[in-house]
Structure formats: structure tokens, C-alpha cells
């Protein structure tokens, strides 16, 4: 939704990343102007079930009260806001100004290592390194049952669709003659789900690197270029080269660089990162990344893929 750092520009809004998993949407941070970006996006304003705050600096959270005001008469579904120390105080302050909400609001403060169980996946708070209490967020889907070998099941006398469904779901089936067909005999090993890690503002962090090992996507800040590494260190940020180093050591499939300073063009940021980790992209606002299930191929970068369709044009995977 927004890919810029600290102050908006004509090209980049303030930071916010929307994760669309089926009909459920999660916002990681919510910078000022996020709700307008959402109205321009294919996601729209609905379906958000959680806002995951990385830290409480204004460029990451000032979109929350406006979004709440818009939602106050337009939704009744519950909403979770989770973030590090300071999140509850921040939300209490916002409440003084946006007033009563028509939807149930749960606010949870987390520490690194905390896990929030959701239907079909887990959210984990990961230790990051910034100038205020901060976390990155890891989303990991639950493992899925392995593939059913229907021919192997048929050789054991199971052909009925309902019984095949039981086997596919991991349940053993008893045959009329009393014999048992064990699911493990005809179903392959569990298949992993998707896993992504999204940082807020952070210097390179060992815990983020550990969480990102083998991840499908790492969304990492790249506020500075290496020529300004001293500024990055003083401000608690990363350079594009440093972020690429994290991705390379973690062995992620795709690195997505955001929180781009007005000092640099996106092409500069991409060039520096790709010298270390070639599978890096620098999206513009309302670009998208498609993350298929692992057996269906790698993540794909879709320029404009998050924008609401007005002319019927379908985005195609590209580099940037």
C-alpha cells in the first residue's frame, strides 16, 4: 500500500503492506494515507482482520485512526491490533479522538517470540533492531496433508469417494472385511505451507535472518544505500546491500525491498541489492507479489498487481 520512508513523496506513500490470504487481509503497519491507497487497490477497505504494528513511529501508525473512523459505521467484524510495547498506549490515545467504535477491538502487546495462533496459520513476533521497541512479523501456514495416491488406495480396496477423502485427510479407513487401510500407507509426507517475513524499521537483525531461513518472501526495509551506511546505523535502519545480505544468508525465494527514502530512485536500490542477492525487487505503491503454494512455483512480482482493475489489464510477473 505504501513503500516510502518517513515522509510521503509524489511517488511513494507511507509504509503499509497488505497480506491477502484468501478472503482474510492483514495489514502490517498503517502509515498515513493507507485507507486511500486501499480504496485504489484490488483489496478494498473490507476483509482486514488484523493490523500488525512493527513499532510506533508515526510514519507506521498514523493511518490507524482515520481507518477506524471510516470503519466505525461500516463494519461489525472484530479487529485485532497487535504490536510491541507502546501499542496499547498508542491505541488508547487514538480512541480519545476517533470516538466509540461499532466493532469489537482487541489490542495485544507482544514480545519477540510470542505467537498468535490463527485459523490455518501462525503469526510470530520476531526481534528486530530499531531505536524504539520493535518487532518484525512472520506468517507461517500450517503444514498440509500429503498427496493421496489414489491408485495405491484402490489396490487396497478403497475406491469410495468418501473413504478416499478420509484417507486424504489423514484418517485410517476400515474395510468391510475388517482390515484397516492406514492413511500413511497411501498418503505422501506433509506439505509445507507458505511462509513470509515482514520487517518494519530495523538494522540487520540475527533473529530476522533466522526467521527468514527458507522463507518464500522476505519484505525488508532498505531505507539507505551503502554510501550512507553511517546514517543508516545512527538511525537504526538498513542499507539495500545489508538487506540483501540477510536474504542471501537466509536463502529466501524472493526479497522485497520497501521503506525507500526520497534520496534514492528505486532502480538504485534494486541495483545495489541485486549485486548481493539477484532475486530482489523494489516495488512501487500498489504493486503486488503473488505467493503460490510451494508445489506451484516460486513467488512472482506483479507490477500494478495490487491496483483495482479499471481496464481489464492483467499484470504479468516482472523484475524491477
Coordinates of N, CA, C and O in Angstrom, one line a residue, residues 104-180:
X104 N -15.9 -4.8 17.6 CA -15.0 -5.2 18.7 C -13.6 -5.1 18.4 O -13.1 -5.5 17.3
X105 N -12.8 -4.4 19.2 CA -11.4 -4.2 19.0 C -10.6 -4.9 20.1 O -10.8 -4.7 21.3
X106 N -9.6 -5.8 19.7 CA -8.7 -6.4 20.6 C -7.3 -5.8 20.4 O -6.8 -5.8 19.3
X107 N -6.7 -5.3 21.4 CA -5.3 -4.8 21.3 C -4.4 -5.7 22.2 O -4.7 -5.9 23.4
X108 N -3.3 -6.2 21.5 CA -2.4 -7.1 22.2 C -1.0 -6.6 22.0 O -0.6 -6.3 20.9
X109 N -0.3 -6.4 23.1 CA 1.1 -6.1 23.0 C 1.9 -7.4 23.1 O 1.6 -8.4 23.8
X110 N 2.9 -7.5 22.2 CA 3.7 -8.8 22.1 C 5.2 -8.5 22.3 O 5.7 -7.4 22.2
X111 N 5.9 -9.6 22.7 CA 7.3 -9.5 22.8 C 7.9 -10.5 21.8 O 7.2 -11.4 21.3
X112 N 9.1 -10.3 21.4 CA 9.8 -11.2 20.5 C 9.6 -12.6 20.9 O 9.9 -13.0 22.1
X113 N 9.2 -13.5 20.0 CA 9.0 -14.9 20.4 C 7.5 -15.3 20.6 O 7.2 -16.4 20.6
X114 N 6.7 -14.3 20.8 CA 5.3 -14.5 21.0 C 4.6 -15.0 19.7 O 5.0 -14.6 18.6
X115 N 3.7 -15.9 19.9 CA 3.0 -16.5 18.7 C 1.5 -16.3 18.9 O 0.9 -16.5 19.9
X116 N 0.9 -15.9 17.8 CA -0.6 -15.7 17.8 C -1.1 -16.8 16.8 O -0.8 -16.8 15.6
X117 N -1.9 -17.7 17.3 CA -2.5 -18.8 16.5 C -3.7 -18.3 15.8 O -4.6 -17.7 16.4
X118 N -3.8 -18.5 14.5 CA -4.9 -18.1 13.7 C -5.4 -19.4 13.0 O -4.7 -20.4 13.0
X119 N -6.5 -19.3 12.3 CA -7.1 -20.5 11.6 C -6.2 -20.8 10.4 O -6.2 -20.0 9.4
X120 N -5.4 -21.9 10.5 CA -4.6 -22.3 9.4 C -3.2 -21.8 9.4 O -2.4 -22.1 8.5
X121 N -2.9 -20.9 10.3 CA -1.5 -20.3 10.3 C -1.2 -19.7 11.6 O -2.0 -19.6 12.5
X122 N 0.1 -19.3 11.8 CA 0.6 -18.7 13.0 C 1.2 -17.4 12.6 O 1.9 -17.2 11.6
X123 N 1.1 -16.4 13.5 CA 1.8 -15.1 13.4 C 2.8 -15.1 14.5 O 2.5 -15.3 15.7
X124 N 4.1 -14.8 14.2 CA 5.1 -14.7 15.2 C 5.8 -13.4 15.3 O 6.1 -12.8 14.2
X125 N 6.0 -12.8 16.4 CA 6.7 -11.6 16.6 C 8.2 -11.9 16.7 O 8.6 -12.8 17.4
X126 N 9.0 -11.3 15.8 CA 10.4 -11.5 15.7 C 11.2 -10.3 16.1 O 10.9 -9.2 15.8
X127 N 12.2 -10.6 16.9 CA 13.1 -9.4 17.4 C 13.7 -8.7 16.2 O 14.4 -9.3 15.4
X128 N 13.6 -7.4 16.2 CA 14.2 -6.5 15.2 C 15.1 -5.5 16.0 O 15.0 -5.4 17.2
X129 N 15.8 -4.7 15.3 CA 16.7 -3.7 15.9 C 16.5 -2.3 15.4 O 16.8 -2.0 14.3
X130 N 15.8 -1.5 16.2 CA 15.5 -0.2 15.9 C 15.7 0.7 17.1 O 16.1 0.2 18.1
X131 N 15.3 2.0 17.0 CA 15.6 2.9 18.0 C 14.5 2.9 19.1 O 14.7 3.6 20.1
X132 N 13.4 2.2 18.9 CA 12.3 2.1 19.8 C 11.9 0.6 19.8 O 12.3 -0.1 19.0
X133 N 11.1 0.2 20.8 CA 10.7 -1.2 20.8 C 10.0 -1.6 19.5 O 9.2 -0.8 19.0
X134 N 10.5 -2.7 18.9 CA 10.0 -3.0 17.6 C 10.1 -4.5 17.4 O 10.8 -5.2 18.1
X135 N 9.3 -5.0 16.4 CA 9.3 -6.4 16.0 C 9.1 -6.5 14.5 O 8.5 -5.6 13.9
X136 N 9.6 -7.6 13.9 CA 9.1 -8.0 12.6 C 8.0 -9.0 12.8 O 7.8 -9.5 13.9
X137 N 7.4 -9.3 11.7 CA 6.3 -10.3 11.8 C 6.5 -11.5 10.8 O 6.8 -11.2 9.6
X138 N 6.4 -12.7 11.3 CA 6.5 -13.9 10.5 C 5.1 -14.5 10.4 O 4.4 -14.7 11.4
X139 N 4.7 -14.8 9.2 CA 3.4 -15.6 8.9 C 3.8 -17.0 8.4 O 4.5 -17.0 7.3
X140 N 3.4 -18.0 9.1 CA 3.7 -19.4 8.6 C 2.4 -20.2 8.6 O 1.7 -20.3 9.6
X141 N 2.1 -20.7 7.4 CA 0.9 -21.5 7.3 C 1.1 -22.9 7.9 O 2.3 -23.4 7.9
X142 N 0.1 -23.5 8.4 CA 0.2 -24.9 8.9 C 0.5 -25.9 7.8 O 0.2 -25.7 6.6
X143 N 1.3 -27.0 8.1 CA 1.5 -28.0 7.1 C 0.2 -28.6 6.6 O -0.8 -28.7 7.3
X144 N 0.2 -29.0 5.4 CA -1.0 -29.6 4.7 C -0.7 -31.1 4.6 O 0.4 -31.5 4.5
X145 N -1.8 -31.9 4.6 CA -1.6 -33.3 4.3 C -0.9 -33.6 3.0 O -1.0 -32.8 2.1
X146 N -0.2 -34.7 3.0 CA 0.5 -35.1 1.8 C -0.5 -35.5 0.7 O -1.8 -35.6 0.9
X147 N 0.0 -35.8 -0.5 CA -0.9 -36.1 -1.6 C -1.3 -37.6 -1.5 O -0.6 -38.5 -1.2
X148 N -2.6 -37.8 -1.8 CA -3.2 -39.1 -1.8 C -2.8 -39.9 -3.1 O -3.0 -39.3 -4.2
X149 N -2.3 -41.1 -2.9 CA -2.0 -41.9 -4.1 C -3.3 -42.8 -4.3 O -3.4 -43.8 -3.7
X150 N -4.2 -42.3 -5.2 CA -5.5 -43.0 -5.4 C -5.3 -44.4 -5.9 O -6.1 -45.3 -5.6
X151 N -4.3 -44.6 -6.7 CA -4.0 -46.0 -7.3 C -3.6 -46.9 -6.2 O -4.1 -48.1 -6.1
X152 N -2.7 -46.4 -5.3 CA -2.3 -47.3 -4.1 C -3.5 -47.6 -3.2 O -3.7 -48.7 -2.7
X153 N -4.4 -46.6 -3.0 CA -5.6 -46.9 -2.2 C -6.5 -47.9 -2.9 O -7.1 -48.8 -2.3
X154 N -6.7 -47.8 -4.3 CA -7.5 -48.7 -5.0 C -7.0 -50.1 -4.9 O -7.7 -51.1 -4.8
X155 N -5.7 -50.3 -4.9 CA -5.1 -51.6 -4.8 C -5.4 -52.2 -3.4 O -5.4 -53.5 -3.3
X156 N -5.7 -51.4 -2.4 CA -6.0 -51.9 -1.1 C -7.5 -51.9 -0.9 O -8.0 -52.1 0.2
X157 N -8.3 -51.7 -2.0 CA -9.7 -51.9 -2.0 C -10.5 -50.6 -1.7 O -11.7 -50.7 -1.4
X158 N -9.9 -49.5 -1.6 CA -10.6 -48.2 -1.3 C -10.8 -47.4 -2.6 O -9.8 -46.9 -3.2
X159 N -12.1 -47.3 -3.0 CA -12.4 -46.6 -4.2 C -13.5 -45.6 -3.9 O -13.7 -44.7 -4.7
X160 N -14.2 -45.7 -2.8 CA -15.3 -44.8 -2.5 C -14.8 -43.4 -2.2 O -13.8 -43.2 -1.5
X161 N -15.5 -42.4 -2.8 CA -15.0 -41.1 -2.7 C -14.9 -40.6 -1.2 O -14.0 -39.9 -0.9
X162 N -15.9 -40.9 -0.4 CA -15.9 -40.5 1.0 C -14.7 -41.1 1.7 O -14.0 -40.4 2.5
X163 N -14.5 -42.4 1.5 CA -13.3 -43.1 2.1 C -12.0 -42.5 1.6 O -11.1 -42.3 2.4
X164 N -11.9 -42.2 0.3 CA -10.7 -41.6 -0.2 C -10.5 -40.2 0.5 O -9.3 -39.9 0.8
X165 N -11.6 -39.5 0.7 CA -11.4 -38.2 1.4 C -10.9 -38.3 2.8 O -10.1 -37.5 3.3
X166 N -11.4 -39.4 3.5 CA -10.9 -39.6 4.8 C -9.3 -39.9 4.8 O -8.6 -39.4 5.6
X167 N -8.9 -40.8 3.9 CA -7.5 -41.1 3.8 C -6.7 -39.8 3.5 O -5.6 -39.6 4.0
X168 N -7.2 -39.0 2.5 CA -6.5 -37.8 2.2 C -6.4 -36.8 3.3 O -5.4 -36.1 3.4
X169 N -7.3 -36.9 4.3 CA -7.3 -36.0 5.4 C -6.5 -36.6 6.6 O -6.4 -36.1 7.7
X170 N -5.9 -37.8 6.4 CA -5.1 -38.4 7.4 C -5.8 -39.4 8.3 O -5.2 -39.9 9.3
X171 N -7.0 -39.8 8.0 CA -7.8 -40.7 8.8 C -7.8 -42.1 8.2 O -8.0 -42.3 7.0
X172 N -7.5 -43.1 9.0 CA -7.4 -44.5 8.6 C -8.9 -45.0 8.2 O -9.9 -44.4 8.7
X173 N -9.0 -45.9 7.3 CA -10.3 -46.4 6.8 C -10.3 -47.9 7.1 O -9.4 -48.7 6.8
X174 N -11.5 -48.4 7.8 CA -11.7 -49.8 8.0 C -12.6 -50.4 6.9 O -13.6 -49.8 6.6
X175 N -12.1 -51.4 6.3 CA -12.8 -52.1 5.2 C -13.9 -53.0 5.7 O -13.8 -53.4 6.9
X176 N -14.9 -53.4 4.9 CA -15.9 -54.3 5.3 C -15.4 -55.7 5.8 O -16.0 -56.3 6.7
X177 N -14.2 -56.1 5.4 CA -13.7 -57.4 5.9 C -12.9 -57.2 7.2 O -12.4 -58.2 7.7
X178 N -13.0 -56.0 7.7 CA -12.3 -55.8 9.0 C -10.9 -55.3 8.9 O -10.3 -54.9 9.9
X179 N -10.3 -55.4 7.7 CA -8.9 -54.9 7.5 C -8.9 -53.3 7.6 O -9.9 -52.7 7.3
X180 N -7.7 -52.8 7.9 CA -7.6 -51.3 8.0 C -6.6 -50.8 7.0 O -5.5 -51.4 6.9

